[in-house]
Amino acid sequence: MINKLINIFKKVNEDQNPWKDERSENVYAVAALFNTPNEIIHAAEKVSGDGYKDFDVNTPYPVHGMDDAMKLKPTRLGWFSFALGLTGTLTALSMIFYMNGIDYNNIIGGKPFFNFPPSIPVTFALTILFTGLTTAGVLIALFSKLPWLNNPLLDSDYSKATSQDKYGIYIKSSDPKFNQSEVENLFKSLGSSAVSLIYDSKVNEKKIKTPIFEAGFIKILIGVAIATSAITYITLNWLIFQPPFDWMVLQPKVLPQEKSKIFADGFGMREPVAGTVARGYMPYEYKGMPDSVVKLLSNPLPVNEKTLLTGQKRYDTYCSPCHGNYGKGDSRLRGQFPNPPSLLTDKLINWTDGNIYHVITNGQNVMSSYAKQISRDDRWAIVHYIRALQRSQNAKDSDLN
Amino acid sequence: MSYDATYTKELPLVPERNSFKEIDDVILKPVDSKPTKKWWIAISISGTALAIGLFCWTMTVMYGIGLWGNNNTIGWGFDIVNFVFWIGIGHAGTLISAILFLFRQKWRTAIARFAEAMTIFAVLCATMFVALHTGRPWLDGYLFPYPNQNAIWVNFLSPLNWDVFAVNTYFIISFVFWTIGLIPDFATMRDRTKSGIKKIVYSVLSLGWSNSNRNWQHYERAYLILAGISTPLVLSVHTIVSFDFAVSIIPGWHTTIFPPYFVAGAIFSGFGMVLTVMIFVRKIFDMEHIITLDHIEKMNKILLATGTMVGYAYGMEMFMAWYSGYIFEQFAFLNRAFGPYWWAYWIMVACNVGFPQLFWFKKIRRNIPIMFVLVLLVNVGMWFERFVIIVTSLHRDFLPSSWAMYFPTMYDYGILLGSFGLFFTLILLFVRVLPSVAISEIKAVVPGAQPTHHNEGGSH
């Protein structure tokens, strides 16, 4: 397999013309070579003066005065650079205005969020970037119509001479005034050192109008798309999670449920020191006691907006998954477990605050204790909120007064 | 073209204009021939340096920048010293290719391609340091503003963010400028080569360029525009790099002279590096006829000018510290010259201001061995300039309790060595695979290359 590849490689390397550029019978152009810049300027003046339009001059470097001799219009490339450079300016300014001025404000020493002077460097850089890239892109694609590897001139002796030390001019057969013998005579009379015919390449004869719809091109496009997607997928989903790109996941610390080498018993998770209680987690003194004992407990929190909002937030987080957003017991768990009871029944309305608090703290039937998840004050706030729900869901006309 | 007369005298290149083939042969000799022994020795040295650098680089990525000598007080050490140093090196290339082009300094053609390549490689080395000093370089994508799941945008008030834009733009534009210049040369190489593989490669790279005048017309304008935009760009890049310091409130950094001072220093150090490399290249590849002693003398004059500008900046900093009446600023500068890092300061002053004064003498400007020593000293001096600015300003804080010294580790030295390895490896590969002198440009300035009879150049 590898030998085969090496052989192919060698074969291509020895072949001086691997393009297999087959030429057709059609004359593409008549070309002439000259030895000095003066001669080529003279030839270009004569050809353009005779009214030929489809002609061009090939020189190893730009020859001064050739544009005038060929009667070319001044290039309009600069306008493209200017317009697209201006686009860069506006892009940068609007980008900064949106990102820092509107969407994400940075508070830095009380300075305005969008500020023109510090925007100048980035605006300037992007203006240059847009100008440079578009100048290059427009030059290649729009003004030079490159890449054009099927150019019939390429690979001809004419072209090889003009890229080294000769000055060439050619008139295309597509010119309305074109007449092969006349053109040849014209070039000879101008003192050309070599007049030659350039035949069109077979590829150009097919007259492909939109090469982007060619099967070969579409295949390449699909290949590139698949390869790009695969590489992106692998990079984003696999590569960046390999060491050393571990996103600080691997750290010398003990995670929950992990073994510890430090403690003799090997447990990473430790028990509190005997006889101590974590701040805010005083044990519930009525744990497991009957309702009759706890109903005398009274709610220590005042009823105000702040308490109710806290209660609402905690209720929505911890209670609503079973009891429903309005305490009706109509959550989507209904039917999957023993139905969670409604909090709006007469029984609940007649309960004291202490009863409700006791159930939250102690648990009841299937419901387990929430003492570990919700702090003491928040539990009392939930009780207030449940009272608010009970009243609002059974609102009477008299409540309006 | 009136400048031809004065210019061509200084380019004793190839006297007859029918020897364009000779130009092709000389310039493309390293590309067409097998590597010489000298080249293998050179690349094995630079490759070793690169390998050492890659090792330290990998270790830094694996274990973090705790391996470096940076500490709480001196948060910016070799990483930023080397970043500023390499970015500065790059500036000479753009100056030669763009600014001298706008000034119609035609002698630049012989060295422009090479200097541009150096720009690109130097900026690559520089970005390597900033990318690495963020700590987790694989997250450097967040340096650019793009919509992300955290719903945050980069902070456009920060000079560090301006730096991201300036340096990236600089790299891209330098690369585009360089590539556009290479297209006609690829066409020449395509038409010369005898190898099928090379032919395919050059054909694709030349995009099918046919030296048509209808293309040259736009090409010249595009080249002019690119030179025109590169000129303010190159001045802005080191200005923005200097903002990284000048916008802060550290005594020794917080000065308005920094932007011009940095730009002059960048051009100074860049020319030093261009000369260092060029002296070898013209010798190894027999290009003494193309890169002549006259070119080198002109570059030495620029070294003298920019070195003196840098010297003025050193003096002015001292003056401003005294004149401001601000005791912390005064302390910072006295500490620079006479504090624990006095040796770094005086190396900097001697190499950047003292020794280049020898370039006042024409004999020294044209004497390659002496000159080579001097440009090496310039490289050393400019590296120390960045060291002095960064480390000595940081190591004496407002709080004496946090005063500290900076001790670079082997990883710091290794990565610095590796950056030189990367730079010279890329240079050596470049001279092997690409024409190191712009063929089409040099042909255009050879005597007799331009027509004599048209009206444009009246003096003929």
Coordinates of C-alpha atoms in Angstrom, one line a residue, chain A residues 3 11 24 29 68 106 205 216 228 235 240 272 285 349 356 360 378 382:
Chain A
N3 CA 4.9 1.3 -1.8
K11 CA 5.5 9.1 -11.2
S24 CA -8.3 21.5 -28.4
A29 CA -5.0 33.5 -28.9
D68 CA -1.8 54.1 -20.6
N106 CA -18.8 46.6 33.2
E205 CA -14.5 24.0 -24.1
G216 CA -16.8 17.1 -8.4
T228 CA -15.1 19.9 9.5
T235 CA -12.6 18.6 19.6
I240 CA -10.9 19.4 25.3
P272 CA -19.6 16.6 63.4
E285 CA -37.3 19.6 69.9
I349 CA -57.4 25.9 57.2
I356 CA -48.2 23.0 59.5
I360 CA -42.8 20.4 57.3
D378 CA -37.9 29.9 55.9
I382 CA -43.7 29.0 54.0

